[in-house]
Short mmCIF file of C-alpha atoms in Angstrom, two decimals:
data_model
loop_
_atom_site.label_atom_id
_atom_site.label_comp_id
_atom_site.label_asym_id
_atom_site.label_seq_id
_atom_site.Cartn_x
_atom_site.Cartn_y
_atom_site.Cartn_z
CA MET K 10 -14.73 1.01 42.32
CA LYS K 11 -16.09 1.21 38.76
CA ASP K 12 -12.85 2.76 37.49
CA ASN K 13 -10.80 0.07 39.27
CA LEU K 14 -13.01 -2.65 37.78
CA THR K 15 -12.55 -1.15 34.32
CA LEU K 16 -8.78 -1.10 34.73
CA LEU K 17 -8.86 -4.70 35.95
CA ASN K 18 -10.87 -5.71 32.89
CA ILE K 19 -8.41 -3.96 30.60
CA HIS K 20 -5.48 -5.70 32.29
CA ASN K 21 -7.14 -9.11 31.87
CA THR K 22 -8.23 -8.45 28.31
CA ILE K 23 -4.76 -7.32 27.25
CA ASP K 24 -3.34 -10.54 28.74
CA GLU K 25 -5.99 -12.72 27.05
CA LEU K 26 -5.44 -11.16 23.63
CA GLY K 27 -1.65 -11.43 23.90
CA ILE K 28 -0.98 -7.70 23.64
CA CYS K 29 2.17 -5.91 24.72
CA VAL K 30 3.04 -2.21 24.55
CA LEU K 31 6.21 -1.12 22.75
CA ILE K 32 7.79 2.23 23.62
CA PRO K 33 10.67 3.23 21.34
CA THR K 34 12.57 6.16 22.88
CA TYR K 35 15.44 8.43 21.93
CA ASN K 36 16.40 11.44 24.06
CA ASN K 37 12.90 12.06 25.45
CA HIS K 38 13.84 12.17 29.12
CA ARG K 39 11.43 15.03 29.89
CA THR K 40 8.34 13.02 28.97
CA LEU K 41 9.48 9.38 29.21
CA ARG K 42 8.60 8.81 32.87
CA ARG K 43 5.07 10.17 32.39
CA VAL K 44 4.47 7.89 29.40
CA ILE K 45 5.76 4.78 31.18
CA ASP K 46 3.70 5.44 34.31
CA GLY K 47 0.60 5.99 32.19
CA VAL K 48 1.09 2.73 30.28
CA LEU K 49 1.78 0.74 33.47
CA SER K 50 -1.61 1.74 34.82
CA TYR K 51 -3.14 -0.41 32.05
CA THR K 52 -0.64 -3.24 31.63
CA ASP K 53 2.74 -4.49 32.81
CA LYS K 54 3.39 -6.14 29.43
CA VAL K 55 5.74 -3.37 28.35
CA ILE K 56 8.85 -3.44 26.15
CA ILE K 57 10.97 -0.28 25.98
CA ILE K 58 13.59 0.10 23.27
CA ASN K 59 16.25 2.67 24.23
CA ASP K 60 17.54 3.66 20.80
CA GLY K 61 21.03 4.83 21.84
CA SER K 62 19.83 7.77 23.92
CA THR K 63 22.51 10.20 25.14
CA ASP K 64 20.44 12.10 27.74
CA ALA K 65 19.08 10.92 31.08
CA THR K 66 17.01 8.14 29.51
CA SER K 67 19.20 5.30 30.79
CA ALA K 68 18.99 6.56 34.38
CA ILE K 69 15.21 6.85 34.16
CA LEU K 70 14.87 3.33 32.76
CA GLU K 71 16.91 1.95 35.66
CA GLU K 72 14.01 2.91 37.91
CA TYR K 73 11.74 0.55 35.92
CA SER K 74 14.16 -2.30 35.34
CA SER K 75 12.17 -4.66 37.57
CA SER K 76 8.74 -3.90 36.11
CA VAL K 77 9.26 -3.61 32.32
CA HIS K 78 11.33 -5.33 29.64
CA ILE K 79 14.13 -3.00 28.50
CA ILE K 80 16.27 -3.28 25.37
CA ASN K 81 19.26 -0.94 25.22
CA LEU K 82 20.65 -0.38 21.73
CA PRO K 83 24.27 0.83 21.71
CA GLU K 84 23.69 3.48 19.05
CA ASN K 85 20.81 5.38 17.47
CA LYS K 86 19.78 3.75 14.18
CA GLY K 87 16.31 5.20 13.74
CA LYS K 88 12.76 4.61 14.89
CA GLY K 89 12.12 1.95 12.27
CA ASN K 90 15.04 -0.10 13.46
CA ALA K 91 13.95 0.27 17.10
CA LEU K 92 10.43 -0.89 16.24
CA THR K 93 11.74 -3.85 14.24
CA VAL K 94 13.90 -4.90 17.20
CA GLY K 95 10.85 -4.53 19.48
CA PHE K 96 8.63 -6.58 17.15
CA ARG K 97 11.15 -9.42 17.07
CA GLU K 98 11.45 -9.43 20.85
CA ALA K 99 7.67 -9.37 21.30
CA ILE K 100 7.24 -12.36 18.97
CA GLN K 101 9.93 -14.30 20.85
CA LEU K 102 8.12 -13.56 24.10
CA GLY K 103 4.93 -15.02 22.65
CA TYR K 104 2.82 -11.87 22.08
CA GLN K 105 0.24 -11.71 19.27
CA TYR K 106 -0.15 -7.93 19.07
CA ALA K 107 1.91 -4.87 19.95
CA ILE K 108 0.59 -1.40 20.69
CA THR K 109 3.26 1.19 19.91
CA ILE K 110 3.24 4.54 21.67
CA ASP K 111 5.71 7.40 21.24
CA SER K 112 7.69 8.60 24.24
CA ASP K 113 7.57 12.30 23.35
CA GLY K 114 4.35 12.87 25.30
CA GLN K 115 2.00 13.56 22.39
CA HIS K 116 0.08 10.32 22.95
CA TYR K 117 -2.24 9.63 25.87
CA PRO K 118 -1.82 6.19 27.49
CA SER K 119 -5.49 6.52 28.45
CA ASP K 120 -6.27 5.73 24.80
CA ILE K 121 -4.90 2.19 25.12
CA PRO K 122 -8.45 0.86 25.81
CA VAL K 123 -9.56 2.37 22.47
CA PHE K 124 -7.26 -0.02 20.62
CA VAL K 125 -8.16 -2.99 22.82
CA GLU K 126 -11.89 -2.42 22.41
CA ALA K 127 -11.60 -1.95 18.63
CA LEU K 128 -9.72 -5.25 18.36
CA MET K 129 -12.28 -7.05 20.52
CA GLN K 130 -15.24 -5.74 18.51
CA SER K 131 -13.73 -6.43 15.10
CA GLU K 132 -14.58 -9.70 13.39
CA GLU K 133 -11.29 -9.36 11.54
CA LYS K 134 -8.43 -10.22 13.90
CA ASN K 135 -5.73 -9.84 11.27
CA LEU K 136 -5.99 -6.15 11.99
CA LEU K 137 -3.65 -3.15 12.10
CA LEU K 138 -5.04 -0.10 13.88
CA ILE K 139 -3.67 3.44 13.53
CA GLY K 140 -4.62 6.20 15.93
CA SER K 141 -6.32 9.03 14.08
CA ARG K 142 -5.48 12.48 15.43
CA ASN K 143 -7.57 15.59 14.97
CA MET K 144 -5.10 17.46 12.77
CA GLU K 145 -7.31 20.55 12.68
CA GLN K 146 -7.20 21.26 16.41
CA ASP K 147 -5.30 24.20 17.87
CA GLY K 148 -1.58 23.68 18.35
CA ILE K 149 -1.07 21.25 15.47
CA PRO K 150 1.80 22.53 13.28
CA LYS K 151 0.73 23.20 9.68
CA LYS K 152 3.65 21.19 8.36
CA SER K 153 2.38 18.15 10.31
CA SER K 154 -1.12 18.55 8.85
CA PHE K 155 0.24 18.84 5.31
CA GLY K 156 2.59 15.91 5.77
CA ASN K 157 -0.26 13.74 6.99
CA LYS K 158 -2.47 14.59 3.99
CA PHE K 159 0.46 13.89 1.68
CA SER K 160 1.02 10.51 3.34
CA ASN K 161 -2.71 9.67 3.28
CA PHE K 162 -2.84 10.26 -0.49
CA TRP K 163 0.09 7.97 -1.26
CA PHE K 164 -1.20 5.26 1.07
CA TRP K 165 -4.54 5.36 -0.77
CA PHE K 166 -2.77 5.27 -4.15
CA GLU K 167 -0.65 2.29 -3.10
CA THR K 168 -3.34 0.26 -1.33
CA GLY K 169 -6.77 1.60 -2.30
CA ILE K 170 -7.54 2.16 1.39
CA LYS K 171 -8.64 5.63 2.54
CA LEU K 172 -7.46 6.64 6.01
CA THR K 173 -7.63 9.92 7.92
CA ASP K 174 -4.21 9.50 9.56
CA THR K 175 -1.31 7.38 8.33
CA GLN K 176 1.53 9.07 10.22
CA SER K 177 0.50 8.58 13.83
CA GLY K 178 2.91 6.35 15.72
CA TYR K 179 0.16 5.21 18.12
CA ARG K 180 -0.77 1.87 16.60
CA LEU K 181 -1.74 -1.74 17.18
CA TYR K 182 0.17 -4.26 15.04
CA PRO K 183 -0.67 -7.94 14.37
CA LEU K 184 2.88 -9.20 14.93
CA LYS K 185 2.82 -12.43 12.97
CA SER K 186 1.39 -10.79 9.85
CA LEU K 187 4.21 -8.28 9.46
CA ALA K 188 6.97 -8.62 6.91
CA LYS K 189 10.22 -10.12 8.15
CA ARG K 190 12.46 -7.55 6.44
CA TYR K 191 12.06 -3.93 5.43
CA PHE K 192 13.82 -1.45 3.16
CA THR K 193 13.81 1.37 5.70
CA ASN K 194 14.81 1.90 9.33
CA LYS K 195 13.94 5.51 10.16
CA PHE K 196 10.68 7.51 10.23
CA GLU K 197 9.62 6.32 6.77
CA PHE K 198 9.43 2.78 8.17
CA GLU K 199 6.01 3.59 9.61
CA ILE K 200 4.72 4.17 6.09
CA GLU K 201 6.39 1.09 4.62
CA VAL K 202 5.09 -1.21 7.33
CA ILE K 203 1.41 -0.29 6.85
CA VAL K 204 1.58 -0.39 3.04
CA ARG K 205 3.20 -3.81 3.01
CA ALA K 206 0.78 -5.04 5.68
CA ALA K 207 -2.14 -3.99 3.47
CA TRP K 208 -0.52 -5.79 0.51
CA ASN K 209 -0.36 -8.86 2.74
CA ASP K 210 -4.14 -8.77 3.26
CA VAL K 211 -4.00 -7.19 6.73
CA ALA K 212 -7.01 -4.96 7.44
CA VAL K 213 -5.74 -1.42 8.14
CA GLN K 214 -8.10 0.94 9.96
CA ASN K 215 -8.14 4.13 12.01
CA VAL K 216 -9.35 4.59 15.57
CA PRO K 217 -9.85 8.02 17.16
CA ILE K 218 -7.23 9.16 19.68
CA GLN K 219 -6.27 12.31 21.54
CA VAL K 220 -3.07 14.18 20.84
CA LEU K 221 -1.00 16.74 22.76
CA TYR K 222 1.51 19.07 21.12
CA ASP K 223 3.46 20.80 23.85
CA GLU K 224 6.45 22.46 22.23
CA SER K 225 7.93 23.34 25.63
CA GLU K 226 8.70 19.71 26.44
CA ARG K 227 8.25 17.76 23.21
CA VAL K 228 11.43 16.80 21.36
CA SER K 229 10.93 15.90 17.69
CA HIS K 230 13.68 14.12 15.78
CA PHE K 231 11.97 14.56 12.42
CA ARG K 232 14.26 16.35 9.95
CA PRO K 233 11.97 17.96 7.35
CA PHE K 234 14.24 17.94 4.31
CA LYS K 235 16.09 14.63 4.82
CA ASP K 236 13.10 12.67 6.07
CA PHE K 237 10.72 14.07 3.45
CA THR K 238 13.25 13.07 0.79
CA ARG K 239 13.45 9.58 2.27
CA ILE K 240 9.66 9.31 2.31
CA SER K 241 9.46 10.44 -1.34
CA ILE K 242 12.05 7.86 -2.38
CA LEU K 243 10.17 5.18 -0.45
CA ASN K 244 6.87 6.06 -2.17
CA THR K 245 8.61 5.85 -5.55
CA VAL K 246 9.84 2.35 -4.69
CA LEU K 247 6.44 1.29 -3.35
CA VAL K 248 4.57 2.55 -6.43
CA THR K 249 7.03 0.71 -8.68
CA LEU K 250 6.49 -2.51 -6.69
CA LEU K 251 2.74 -1.94 -6.85
CA LEU K 252 2.71 -1.66 -10.63
CA LEU K 253 5.27 -4.32 -11.48
CA TYR K 254 4.45 -6.96 -8.85
CA ILE K 255 1.53 -6.40 -6.46
CA ILE K 256 -1.26 -5.69 -8.97
CA PRO K 257 -0.23 -8.47 -11.41
CA ARG K 258 0.12 -10.84 -8.40
CA ASN K 259 -3.35 -9.98 -7.12
CA PHE K 260 -4.78 -10.31 -10.63
CA PHE K 261 -3.48 -13.86 -11.02
CA ARG K 262 -4.47 -14.78 -7.46
CA ARG K 263 -8.08 -13.77 -8.13
CA PHE K 264 -8.00 -15.56 -11.47
CA LYS K 265 -6.66 -18.81 -9.93
CA LYS K 266 -9.22 -18.79 -7.10
CA LYS K 267 -12.22 -18.61 -9.46
CA SER K 268 -13.52 -20.31 -12.53
CA PHE K 269 -13.18 -18.30 -15.72
CA LYS K 270 -16.93 -17.76 -15.71
CA ASP K 271 -16.93 -16.28 -12.21
CA PHE K 272 -13.81 -14.22 -12.87
CA LEU K 273 -15.35 -12.74 -16.03
CA ARG K 274 -18.69 -12.07 -14.38
CA GLU K 275 -17.47 -10.72 -11.02
CA ASP K 276 -14.11 -9.05 -11.67
CA ILE K 277 -14.66 -7.70 -15.18
CA LEU K 278 -18.29 -7.46 -16.22
CA GLY K 279 -19.58 -7.27 -12.64
CA SER K 280 -17.33 -4.45 -11.44
CA ASP K 281 -18.82 -1.13 -10.35
CA ASP K 282 -17.26 0.71 -13.30
CA SER K 283 -19.55 2.10 -15.97
CA ASN K 284 -19.63 0.62 -19.47
CA LYS K 285 -17.78 3.71 -20.71
CA VAL K 286 -14.94 3.22 -18.21
CA LYS K 287 -14.70 -0.46 -19.08
CA ALA K 288 -14.63 0.28 -22.80
CA VAL K 289 -11.96 2.95 -22.43
CA SER K 290 -9.92 0.55 -20.26
CA ILE K 291 -10.11 -2.12 -22.98
CA GLY K 292 -9.14 0.40 -25.63
CA LEU K 293 -6.21 1.59 -23.53
CA GLY K 294 -5.01 -1.99 -23.02
CA VAL K 295 -5.21 -2.79 -26.74
CA PHE K 296 -3.33 0.40 -27.69
CA ILE K 297 -0.51 -0.32 -25.24
CA GLY K 298 -0.37 -3.97 -26.29
CA ILE K 299 0.07 -3.16 -29.99
CA ALA K 300 2.16 0.01 -29.72
CA PRO K 301 5.98 -0.43 -29.82
CA LEU K 302 6.33 -0.48 -26.04
CA TRP K 303 7.88 -3.91 -25.63
CA GLY K 304 8.56 -4.82 -22.02
CA LEU K 305 6.54 -1.90 -20.64
CA GLN K 306 3.01 -3.02 -21.45
CA SER K 307 2.08 -4.28 -18.00
CA PHE K 308 3.66 -1.36 -16.19
CA LEU K 309 2.09 1.29 -18.43
CA SER K 310 -1.36 -0.29 -18.58
CA ILE K 311 -1.62 -0.49 -14.78
CA PHE K 312 -0.01 2.91 -14.17
CA LEU K 313 -2.29 4.71 -16.64
CA ALA K 314 -5.36 2.85 -15.39
CA ILE K 315 -4.62 4.00 -11.85
CA THR K 316 -3.81 7.54 -12.98
CA PHE K 317 -7.01 7.96 -14.98
CA ARG K 318 -9.16 5.83 -12.63
CA LEU K 319 -9.90 3.15 -15.20
CA ASN K 320 -10.44 -0.59 -14.75
CA LYS K 321 -6.98 -2.01 -13.95
CA VAL K 322 -7.97 -5.61 -14.62
CA LEU K 323 -9.32 -4.88 -18.09
CA ALA K 324 -6.44 -2.59 -19.07
CA PHE K 325 -3.86 -5.17 -17.92
CA THR K 326 -5.67 -8.10 -19.56
CA PHE K 327 -6.01 -6.49 -23.00
CA SER K 328 -2.45 -5.11 -22.91
CA ASN K 329 -1.44 -8.76 -23.25
CA VAL K 330 -2.80 -8.87 -26.78
CA SER K 331 0.87 -9.00 -27.80
CA ILE K 332 1.46 -12.46 -26.35
CA PRO K 333 4.15 -14.46 -28.22
CA PRO K 334 1.83 -16.20 -30.76
CA MET K 335 0.44 -12.81 -31.78
CA ILE K 336 3.74 -10.88 -32.01
CA PRO K 337 4.59 -11.89 -35.61
CA ILE K 338 1.10 -10.96 -36.75
CA ILE K 339 1.18 -7.59 -34.97
CA VAL K 340 4.62 -6.73 -36.35
CA PHE K 341 3.60 -7.79 -39.87
CA ALA K 342 0.36 -5.78 -39.71
CA SER K 343 2.30 -2.76 -38.40
CA LEU K 344 4.81 -2.95 -41.28
CA ARG K 345 2.04 -3.27 -43.87
CA THR K 346 0.16 -0.34 -42.28
CA GLY K 347 3.33 1.74 -42.29
CA TYR K 348 3.84 1.02 -45.98
CA TYR K 349 0.85 3.22 -46.82
CA LEU K 350 2.01 6.06 -44.57
CA VAL K 351 5.79 6.28 -44.94
CA PRO K 352 7.46 7.44 -48.17
CA HIS K 353 9.67 4.77 -49.72
CA GLY K 354 8.19 2.05 -47.52
CA THR K 355 8.39 -1.51 -48.71
CA LYS K 356 5.48 -3.81 -49.40
CA ASP K 357 7.60 -6.87 -50.11
CA ILE K 358 7.38 -8.33 -46.62
CA ILE K 359 6.33 -11.95 -46.16
CA LEU K 360 5.06 -13.01 -42.76
CA ASP K 361 6.96 -16.30 -42.69
CA GLU K 362 10.26 -14.78 -43.80
CA TYR K 363 10.68 -11.54 -41.88
CA THR K 364 13.54 -11.25 -39.38
CA ILE K 365 14.67 -8.79 -36.72
CA GLU K 366 17.19 -7.48 -39.24
CA SER K 367 14.57 -6.86 -41.90
CA MET K 368 12.30 -5.18 -39.36
CA SER K 369 15.11 -2.89 -38.14
CA ALA K 370 15.85 -1.96 -41.76
CA HIS K 371 12.31 -0.60 -41.96
CA LEU K 372 12.16 0.76 -38.39
CA VAL K 373 10.40 4.03 -39.22
CA GLN K 374 7.82 2.16 -41.28
CA TYR K 375 7.22 -0.20 -38.37
CA LEU K 376 7.02 2.52 -35.71
CA VAL K 377 4.57 4.67 -37.67
CA GLY K 378 2.51 1.67 -38.70
CA SER K 379 2.34 0.26 -35.19
CA ILE K 380 1.15 3.55 -33.68
CA VAL K 381 -1.56 3.94 -36.31
CA LEU K 382 -2.57 0.27 -36.05
CA ALA K 383 -2.68 0.54 -32.25
CA SER K 384 -4.87 3.65 -32.47
CA VAL K 385 -7.30 2.11 -34.93
CA MET K 386 -7.58 -1.20 -33.07
CA SER K 387 -7.95 0.67 -29.78
CA VAL K 388 -10.95 2.58 -31.12
CA LEU K 389 -12.48 -0.55 -32.68
CA PHE K 390 -12.09 -2.60 -29.52
CA GLY K 391 -13.26 0.29 -27.32
CA VAL K 392 -16.40 1.01 -29.36
CA GLY K 393 -17.10 -2.67 -29.94
CA SER K 394 -16.77 -3.52 -26.26
CA TYR K 395 -19.00 -0.59 -25.29
CA ILE K 396 -21.74 -1.89 -27.58
CA LEU K 397 -21.36 -5.46 -26.31
CA LEU K 398 -21.30 -4.41 -22.67
CA SER K 399 -24.41 -2.30 -23.19
CA VAL K 400 -26.17 -5.28 -24.76
CA PHE K 401 -25.05 -7.71 -22.05
CA ASN K 402 -26.05 -5.35 -19.26
CA ASN K 403 -29.54 -5.03 -20.71
CA SER K 404 -31.80 -7.08 -18.47
CA SER K 405 -33.38 -8.87 -21.41
CA PHE K 406 -30.04 -10.14 -22.69
CA ALA K 407 -28.14 -10.74 -19.45
CA PRO K 408 -29.81 -14.06 -18.52
CA ILE K 409 -29.13 -15.43 -22.02
CA TYR K 410 -25.50 -14.30 -21.87
CA PHE K 411 -24.77 -15.80 -18.47
CA HIS K 412 -26.49 -19.04 -19.51
CA VAL K 413 -24.19 -19.28 -22.54
CA VAL K 414 -21.11 -18.53 -20.42
CA ALA K 415 -22.16 -21.17 -17.91
#
């Protein structure tokens, strides 16, 4: 009676929360029936996407045509495409969330309550849950364990969120918070969708699930070389988007939402980074802003800050030292600095009269001068900011400083 009551509660809760279960399937006839029956014991809100299967899948699905919603795709276009089709259908049917479960038998339908309970208990309802498998248990292929760690690293790099499993297909998606279009439509889609969800302020978390690897009946359509290459290309695209668009976008969003005083105090001076890290970040930004790296300042400052775990906000902010009003002064100072370092350099350069042509005529002088000037100013700004930050962080000076800022 207790078990029946629990199942009844799960049924009702799934209905109340607007959850459906999506099952994308391609040539998994040996395990498909078991998965469907397991899911139906928890809910009848089921959408199955037959991704152009050529085995007995269609015949099996005929048995369930009256109890589940079936979408038959004429040809196999990949798991990502099947999920996208399923998401669209679920939204049109009025669902708020979709739990996705693979049809190859590695997932246990009995873990559906884990996702439902996690959603119920979370204060954050704009939530994407990923089932976390124990990748160290017996029977897990080493290539799967390595691939998961590889994926976890890049997800952290691209979002700042640390997860234990980013490749599991057992997930709960907040349907209306997902992107409308994606770059990918195969296995790599499951990486793209969670990264872009995180960029869209969706909370992405793991929940513990069971996993079964039975090589005697499991059919995997993952092609190691082709799919790993696709995933690598996707990560390259995502990192590029992160550096060129997402981080600058987030920077300006935070800046617009706060007063300059709050932004300076909370996002820059109030960050958890040490004074040394902040000072090095400022020095890095100044160097990149002055050095002859026109057009690449934002990209390089953010990329290097991430690579060396520096303060991205500070590095990006100070890389903009070369804003248009400052460009003539920086170029002039670089040419004058280069005069003392390059044989046969010219000193007869007037700030108001220099042109692109005159600068190109003394290109070596400019390049050498700008690198040296960037290095010197980087050190001066870095050391100076370290001293100022140390003074401001001193308890006896902090109240005075924040009073002046206010």
